[in-house]
PDB file of C-alpha atoms in Angstrom:
ATOM      1  CA  ASP A  24      50.553 107.540  68.046  1.00  0.00           C
ATOM      2  CA  GLY A  25      49.579 103.588  67.067  1.00  0.00           C
ATOM      3  CA  GLY A  26      46.775 101.733  68.702  1.00  0.00           C
ATOM      4  CA  ILE A  27      43.186 100.474  68.004  1.00  0.00           C
ATOM      5  CA  THR A  28      40.059 102.298  68.359  1.00  0.00           C
ATOM      6  CA  GLN A  29      36.641 101.296  68.714  1.00  0.00           C
ATOM      7  CA  SER A  30      33.681 103.761  68.376  1.00  0.00           C
ATOM      8  CA  PRO A  31      31.502 104.797  69.777  1.00  0.00           C
ATOM      9  CA  LYS A  32      32.184 103.761  73.536  1.00  0.00           C
ATOM     10  CA  TYR A  33      27.997 103.967  74.158  1.00  0.00           C
ATOM     11  CA  LEU A  34      25.732 102.604  71.744  1.00  0.00           C
ATOM     12  CA  PHE A  35      21.898 102.566  72.270  1.00  0.00           C
ATOM     13  CA  ARG A  36      19.361 100.945  69.836  1.00  0.00           C
ATOM     14  CA  LYS A  37      16.021  99.730  69.566  1.00  0.00           C
ATOM     15  CA  GLU A  38      15.264  96.190  69.655  1.00  0.00           C
ATOM     16  CA  GLY A  39      15.388  94.835  65.884  1.00  0.00           C
ATOM     17  CA  GLN A  40      17.400  97.342  64.761  1.00  0.00           C
ATOM     18  CA  ASN A  41      20.678  96.438  63.105  1.00  0.00           C
ATOM     19  CA  VAL A  42      24.103  97.892  64.567  1.00  0.00           C
ATOM     20  CA  THR A  43      27.651  98.290  63.633  1.00  0.00           C
ATOM     21  CA  LEU A  44      30.400  98.628  65.801  1.00  0.00           C
ATOM     22  CA  SER A  45      33.692  99.973  64.154  1.00  0.00           C
ATOM     23  CA  CYS A  46      36.869  99.140  64.926  1.00  0.00           C
ATOM     24  CA  GLU A  47      40.267 100.458  63.531  1.00  0.00           C
ATOM     25  CA  GLN A  48      43.876  99.712  64.111  1.00  0.00           C
ATOM     26  CA  ASN A  49      47.105 101.444  62.641  1.00  0.00           C
ATOM     27  CA  LEU A  50      49.598  99.021  64.105  1.00  0.00           C
ATOM     28  CA  ASN A  51      49.876  97.128  60.986  1.00  0.00           C
ATOM     29  CA  HIS A  52      48.653  93.678  62.682  1.00  0.00           C
ATOM     30  CA  ASP A  53      47.123  90.891  60.616  1.00  0.00           C
ATOM     31  CA  ALA A  54      45.060  89.183  63.299  1.00  0.00           C
ATOM     32  CA  MET A  55      41.922  91.040  64.258  1.00  0.00           C
ATOM     33  CA  TYR A  56      39.420  89.179  66.844  1.00  0.00           C
ATOM     34  CA  TRP A  57      35.644  90.690  68.084  1.00  0.00           C
ATOM     35  CA  TYR A  58      34.732  89.413  71.757  1.00  0.00           C
ATOM     36  CA  ARG A  59      31.772  89.713  73.552  1.00  0.00           C
ATOM     37  CA  GLN A  60      31.709  90.201  77.673  1.00  0.00           C
ATOM     38  CA  ASP A  61      28.740  90.055  79.709  1.00  0.00           C
ATOM     39  CA  PRO A  62      28.764  90.733  83.385  1.00  0.00           C
ATOM     40  CA  GLY A  63      31.005  88.357  85.401  1.00  0.00           C
ATOM     41  CA  GLN A  64      32.284  86.680  82.477  1.00  0.00           C
ATOM     42  CA  GLY A  65      35.198  86.202  80.488  1.00  0.00           C
ATOM     43  CA  LEU A  66      35.569  87.304  76.959  1.00  0.00           C
ATOM     44  CA  ARG A  67      33.945  85.179  74.150  1.00  0.00           C
ATOM     45  CA  LEU A  68      35.029  85.308  70.813  1.00  0.00           C
ATOM     46  CA  ILE A  69      32.583  86.346  68.379  1.00  0.00           C
ATOM     47  CA  TYR A  70      34.727  86.310  65.375  1.00  0.00           C
ATOM     48  CA  TYR A  71      38.074  86.693  64.315  1.00  0.00           C
ATOM     49  CA  SER A  72      40.304  87.376  60.758  1.00  0.00           C
ATOM     50  CA  GLN A  73      43.896  86.479  60.708  1.00  0.00           C
ATOM     51  CA  ILE A  74      44.248  88.388  57.256  1.00  0.00           C
ATOM     52  CA  VAL A  75      42.257  90.682  54.919  1.00  0.00           C
ATOM     53  CA  ASN A  76      39.051  89.608  52.968  1.00  0.00           C
ATOM     54  CA  ASP A  77      38.920  86.238  55.248  1.00  0.00           C
ATOM     55  CA  PHE A  78      37.608  85.951  58.425  1.00  0.00           C
ATOM     56  CA  GLN A  79      36.286  82.814  60.762  1.00  0.00           C
ATOM     57  CA  LYS A  80      33.495  82.144  63.281  1.00  0.00           C
ATOM     58  CA  GLY A  81      34.119  82.135  66.931  1.00  0.00           C
ATOM     59  CA  ASP A  82      32.356  80.448  69.699  1.00  0.00           C
ATOM     60  CA  ILE A  83      29.395  82.693  69.430  1.00  0.00           C
ATOM     61  CA  ALA A  84      28.905  83.958  66.350  1.00  0.00           C
ATOM     62  CA  GLU A  85      25.506  83.431  65.342  1.00  0.00           C
ATOM     63  CA  GLY A  86      23.483  86.949  64.786  1.00  0.00           C
ATOM     64  CA  TYR A  87      26.702  88.542  64.007  1.00  0.00           C
ATOM     65  CA  SER A  88      28.477  89.427  60.915  1.00  0.00           C
ATOM     66  CA  VAL A  89      31.859  90.647  59.831  1.00  0.00           C
ATOM     67  CA  SER A  90      33.919  92.062  57.075  1.00  0.00           C
ATOM     68  CA  ARG A  91      37.658  92.937  56.487  1.00  0.00           C
ATOM     69  CA  GLU A  92      37.997  94.789  53.735  1.00  0.00           C
ATOM     70  CA  LYS A  93      41.069  96.144  54.582  1.00  0.00           C
ATOM     71  CA  LYS A  94      43.988  95.635  57.138  1.00  0.00           C
ATOM     72  CA  GLU A  95      42.992  98.294  59.203  1.00  0.00           C
ATOM     73  CA  SER A  96      39.535  97.688  59.513  1.00  0.00           C
ATOM     74  CA  PHE A  97      37.381  94.913  61.091  1.00  0.00           C
ATOM     75  CA  PRO A  98      33.444  96.299  61.492  1.00  0.00           C
ATOM     76  CA  LEU A  99      31.052  93.950  63.704  1.00  0.00           C
ATOM     77  CA  THR A 100      27.386  94.047  62.976  1.00  0.00           C
ATOM     78  CA  VAL A 101      25.328  92.857  65.568  1.00  0.00           C
ATOM     79  CA  THR A 102      22.164  91.836  63.777  1.00  0.00           C
ATOM     80  CA  SER A 103      18.309  91.776  64.494  1.00  0.00           C
ATOM     81  CA  ALA A 104      18.876  87.695  64.903  1.00  0.00           C
ATOM     82  CA  GLN A 105      21.161  88.279  67.755  1.00  0.00           C
ATOM     83  CA  LYS A 106      18.478  87.348  70.666  1.00  0.00           C
ATOM     84  CA  ASN A 107      20.424  89.059  73.546  1.00  0.00           C
ATOM     85  CA  PRO A 108      22.777  91.671  71.947  1.00  0.00           C
ATOM     86  CA  THR A 109      23.362  94.069  75.391  1.00  0.00           C
ATOM     87  CA  ALA A 110      26.742  93.598  76.601  1.00  0.00           C
ATOM     88  CA  PHE A 111      30.520  94.998  76.269  1.00  0.00           C
ATOM     89  CA  TYR A 112      31.939  94.476  72.868  1.00  0.00           C
ATOM     90  CA  LEU A 113      36.004  94.674  72.480  1.00  0.00           C
ATOM     91  CA  CYS A 114      37.997  94.428  69.453  1.00  0.00           C
ATOM     92  CA  ALA A 115      41.750  93.311  69.718  1.00  0.00           C
ATOM     93  CA  SER A 116      44.383  93.039  66.984  1.00  0.00           C
ATOM     94  CA  SER A 117      47.743  91.423  67.048  1.00  0.00           C
ATOM     95  CA  ILE A 118      50.890  90.612  64.784  1.00  0.00           C
ATOM     96  CA  GLY A 119      49.316  87.013  64.191  1.00  0.00           C
ATOM     97  CA  GLY A 120      52.677  85.451  64.986  1.00  0.00           C
ATOM     98  CA  MET A 121      52.947  82.756  68.026  1.00  0.00           C
ATOM     99  CA  ASN A 122      54.025  85.343  70.824  1.00  0.00           C
ATOM    100  CA  THR A 123      50.953  87.276  70.066  1.00  0.00           C
ATOM    101  CA  GLU A 124      50.106  90.105  72.506  1.00  0.00           C
ATOM    102  CA  ALA A 125      46.814  91.329  71.906  1.00  0.00           C
ATOM    103  CA  PHE A 126      46.153  95.063  71.549  1.00  0.00           C
ATOM    104  CA  PHE A 127      42.706  95.691  72.841  1.00  0.00           C
ATOM    105  CA  GLY A 128      40.288  99.012  71.721  1.00  0.00           C
ATOM    106  CA  GLN A 129      38.459 100.559  74.619  1.00  0.00           C
ATOM    107  CA  GLY A 130      35.265  98.793  74.036  1.00  0.00           C
ATOM    108  CA  THR A 131      32.008  99.605  72.937  1.00  0.00           C
ATOM    109  CA  ARG A 132      28.924  99.069  75.232  1.00  0.00           C
ATOM    110  CA  LEU A 133      25.778  98.303  73.483  1.00  0.00           C
ATOM    111  CA  THR A 134      22.825  98.692  75.083  1.00  0.00           C
ATOM    112  CA  VAL A 135      19.498  97.423  73.023  1.00  0.00           C
ATOM    113  CA  VAL A 136      16.245  98.630  74.512  1.00  0.00           C
TER     114      VAL A 136
ATOM    115  CA  GLY B  23      41.565  73.215  71.334  1.00  0.00           C
ATOM    116  CA  GLN B  24      42.284  75.250  74.284  1.00  0.00           C
ATOM    117  CA  ASN B  25      40.770  75.074  77.753  1.00  0.00           C
ATOM    118  CA  ILE B  26      41.784  77.751  80.704  1.00  0.00           C
ATOM    119  CA  ASP B  27      40.693  77.401  84.444  1.00  0.00           C
ATOM    120  CA  GLN B  28      40.618  80.097  87.080  1.00  0.00           C
ATOM    121  CA  PRO B  29      39.045  80.835  90.120  1.00  0.00           C
ATOM    122  CA  THR B  30      36.258  83.135  90.142  1.00  0.00           C
ATOM    123  CA  GLU B  31      37.061  85.511  92.801  1.00  0.00           C
ATOM    124  CA  MET B  32      39.987  86.362  95.345  1.00  0.00           C
ATOM    125  CA  THR B  33      39.694  89.076  98.267  1.00  0.00           C
ATOM    126  CA  ALA B  34      42.584  89.995  99.678  1.00  0.00           C
ATOM    127  CA  THR B  35      44.021  93.242 102.217  1.00  0.00           C
ATOM    128  CA  GLU B  36      45.972  96.280 101.313  1.00  0.00           C
ATOM    129  CA  GLY B  37      49.784  95.433 101.416  1.00  0.00           C
ATOM    130  CA  ALA B  38      49.464  92.233 101.193  1.00  0.00           C
ATOM    131  CA  ILE B  39      50.609  89.703  98.909  1.00  0.00           C
ATOM    132  CA  VAL B  40      48.125  87.443  96.467  1.00  0.00           C
ATOM    133  CA  GLN B  41      48.534  84.314  94.107  1.00  0.00           C
ATOM    134  CA  ILE B  42      46.156  83.840  91.045  1.00  0.00           C
ATOM    135  CA  ASN B  43      46.404  80.735  89.612  1.00  0.00           C
ATOM    136  CA  CYS B  44      45.873  79.393  85.896  1.00  0.00           C
ATOM    137  CA  THR B  45      45.925  75.591  84.745  1.00  0.00           C
ATOM    138  CA  TYR B  46      45.670  75.033  81.132  1.00  0.00           C
ATOM    139  CA  GLN B  47      45.180  72.467  78.230  1.00  0.00           C
ATOM    140  CA  THR B  48      46.359  73.270  74.894  1.00  0.00           C
ATOM    141  CA  SER B  49      47.539  70.950  71.906  1.00  0.00           C
ATOM    142  CA  GLY B  50      50.422  73.325  71.644  1.00  0.00           C
ATOM    143  CA  PHE B  51      52.025  75.325  73.651  1.00  0.00           C
ATOM    144  CA  ASN B  52      52.836  78.726  72.210  1.00  0.00           C
ATOM    145  CA  GLY B  53      53.478  80.759  75.745  1.00  0.00           C
ATOM    146  CA  LEU B  54      50.613  81.947  78.242  1.00  0.00           C
ATOM    147  CA  PHE B  55      49.626  85.510  78.631  1.00  0.00           C
ATOM    148  CA  TRP B  56      48.331  87.217  81.967  1.00  0.00           C
ATOM    149  CA  TYR B  57      46.091  90.453  81.345  1.00  0.00           C
ATOM    150  CA  GLN B  58      44.266  92.990  83.553  1.00  0.00           C
ATOM    151  CA  GLN B  59      41.026  94.267  83.283  1.00  0.00           C
ATOM    152  CA  HIS B  60      39.581  97.082  85.104  1.00  0.00           C
ATOM    153  CA  ALA B  61      35.843  97.203  85.389  1.00  0.00           C
ATOM    154  CA  GLY B  62      34.217  98.755  82.133  1.00  0.00           C
ATOM    155  CA  GLU B  63      37.811  99.129  80.730  1.00  0.00           C
ATOM    156  CA  ALA B  64      39.458  97.281  77.935  1.00  0.00           C
ATOM    157  CA  PRO B  65      42.291  94.693  79.095  1.00  0.00           C
ATOM    158  CA  THR B  66      45.998  95.519  79.329  1.00  0.00           C
ATOM    159  CA  PHE B  67      48.824  93.343  78.937  1.00  0.00           C
ATOM    160  CA  LEU B  68      50.950  92.398  82.132  1.00  0.00           C
ATOM    161  CA  SER B  69      53.039  89.359  81.176  1.00  0.00           C
ATOM    162  CA  TYR B  70      54.136  86.436  78.990  1.00  0.00           C
ATOM    163  CA  ASN B  71      55.829  83.420  79.854  1.00  0.00           C
ATOM    164  CA  VAL B  72      57.357  80.860  77.498  1.00  0.00           C
ATOM    165  CA  LEU B  73      59.770  79.000  79.374  1.00  0.00           C
ATOM    166  CA  ASP B  74      59.512  77.599  82.948  1.00  0.00           C
ATOM    167  CA  GLY B  75      60.316  79.913  86.091  1.00  0.00           C
ATOM    168  CA  LEU B  76      59.285  83.011  87.529  1.00  0.00           C
ATOM    169  CA  GLU B  77      59.986  86.394  85.741  1.00  0.00           C
ATOM    170  CA  GLU B  78      59.366  89.369  87.993  1.00  0.00           C
ATOM    171  CA  LYS B  79      58.297  92.824  87.046  1.00  0.00           C
ATOM    172  CA  GLY B  80      58.259  95.170  89.663  1.00  0.00           C
ATOM    173  CA  ARG B  81      55.249  94.275  92.158  1.00  0.00           C
ATOM    174  CA  PHE B  82      53.972  91.815  89.552  1.00  0.00           C
ATOM    175  CA  SER B  83      55.534  88.272  88.986  1.00  0.00           C
ATOM    176  CA  SER B  84      54.298  85.532  86.294  1.00  0.00           C
ATOM    177  CA  PHE B  85      55.150  81.917  86.780  1.00  0.00           C
ATOM    178  CA  LEU B  86      54.722  78.816  84.703  1.00  0.00           C
ATOM    179  CA  SER B  87      55.457  75.420  84.581  1.00  0.00           C
ATOM    180  CA  ARG B  88      54.936  73.812  81.247  1.00  0.00           C
ATOM    181  CA  SER B  89      55.078  70.217  82.860  1.00  0.00           C
ATOM    182  CA  LYS B  90      52.105  71.218  84.916  1.00  0.00           C
ATOM    183  CA  GLY B  91      49.879  73.193  82.675  1.00  0.00           C
ATOM    184  CA  TYR B  92      49.810  75.793  85.274  1.00  0.00           C
ATOM    185  CA  SER B  93      50.550  79.368  85.822  1.00  0.00           C
ATOM    186  CA  TYR B  94      50.400  81.911  88.578  1.00  0.00           C
ATOM    187  CA  LEU B  95      50.467  85.645  89.064  1.00  0.00           C
ATOM    188  CA  LEU B  96      51.981  87.357  91.843  1.00  0.00           C
ATOM    189  CA  LEU B  97      50.901  90.322  93.121  1.00  0.00           C
ATOM    190  CA  LYS B  98      52.855  91.933  95.948  1.00  0.00           C
ATOM    191  CA  GLU B  99      52.219  94.810  98.230  1.00  0.00           C
ATOM    192  CA  LEU B 100      48.477  95.129  96.799  1.00  0.00           C
ATOM    193  CA  GLN B 101      47.338  98.414  96.102  1.00  0.00           C
ATOM    194  CA  MET B 102      43.479  99.338  96.069  1.00  0.00           C
ATOM    195  CA  LYS B 103      43.774  99.759  92.624  1.00  0.00           C
ATOM    196  CA  ASP B 104      44.789  96.555  91.844  1.00  0.00           C
ATOM    197  CA  SER B 105      41.274  95.878  92.413  1.00  0.00           C
ATOM    198  CA  ALA B 106      40.595  94.326  88.594  1.00  0.00           C
ATOM    199  CA  SER B 107      40.041  91.230  86.958  1.00  0.00           C
ATOM    200  CA  TYR B 108      43.105  89.477  85.584  1.00  0.00           C
ATOM    201  CA  LEU B 109      42.830  87.173  82.861  1.00  0.00           C
ATOM    202  CA  CYS B 110      45.053  84.380  81.831  1.00  0.00           C
ATOM    203  CA  ALA B 111      45.451  83.577  78.023  1.00  0.00           C
ATOM    204  CA  LEU B 112      46.921  81.376  75.729  1.00  0.00           C
ATOM    205  CA  PRO B 113      48.014  82.607  72.101  1.00  0.00           C
ATOM    206  CA  PRO B 114      46.890  80.941  68.938  1.00  0.00           C
ATOM    207  CA  SER B 115      47.919  77.172  68.466  1.00  0.00           C
ATOM    208  CA  GLY B 116      47.269  75.193  65.193  1.00  0.00           C
ATOM    209  CA  TYR B 117      43.614  75.854  64.640  1.00  0.00           C
ATOM    210  CA  SER B 118      43.009  77.585  68.029  1.00  0.00           C
ATOM    211  CA  THR B 119      42.886  81.529  68.239  1.00  0.00           C
ATOM    212  CA  LEU B 120      43.963  83.699  70.857  1.00  0.00           C
ATOM    213  CA  THR B 121      41.743  81.858  74.362  1.00  0.00           C
ATOM    214  CA  PHE B 122      40.969  83.684  77.534  1.00  0.00           C
ATOM    215  CA  GLY B 123      40.099  82.195  80.398  1.00  0.00           C
ATOM    216  CA  LYS B 124      37.274  83.710  82.431  1.00  0.00           C
ATOM    217  CA  GLY B 125      39.669  86.095  84.555  1.00  0.00           C
ATOM    218  CA  THR B 126      39.921  86.408  88.087  1.00  0.00           C
ATOM    219  CA  MET B 127      37.989  89.680  90.020  1.00  0.00           C
ATOM    220  CA  LEU B 128      40.180  90.440  92.682  1.00  0.00           C
ATOM    221  CA  LEU B 129      39.186  92.678  95.284  1.00  0.00           C
ATOM    222  CA  VAL B 130      41.307  94.698  97.796  1.00  0.00           C
ATOM    223  CA  SER B 131      40.258  95.841 100.795  1.00  0.00           C
ATOM    224  CA  PRO B 132      41.783  98.398 103.223  1.00  0.00           C
TER     225      PRO B 132
END
């Protein structure tokens, strides 16, 4: 079955540690996105990639980094520079054209203690 | 750029009808999406409108007026499981990416 997979679903890290969230899709989608969602808030765009080996900062990129070495994969690293990393992180992919329905992974809930 | 505005919260009773509004501004319109998100889960696609008018899909319908920059999601015969956040979203346009509104939290009570 085609889909988009995020792992793990729950992640705990100590303050000051970098952590990488995985996102893999087998939908052959060109575009991939990382969103952050805080309680009672909408989705805020962290980074996005329209094509392999290219990515752009979203609205809240500070303290995060990404890579897009393969079409299927778009990992997100939450660095120690991110002041408030505890949140629900959602990865999405879309064909990349104008009628771009987004498909979401199950999300990763990151808790930094 | 793109901007979306939705009410923060709405409440309704089981069996009723509720209308969730969304107003938007965009430099290039390429349609409008509605997504449903249950607490702690990923958003799931509900509808896509690109032409003016009402599109019905079972208990859910979505309306679009491009001239007014306005859309609404109509939920009929509400069920408890419809308690969720409903997100209005615009596809990429020009230099804008897929843009989501903050969502409307709908609480359905018995």
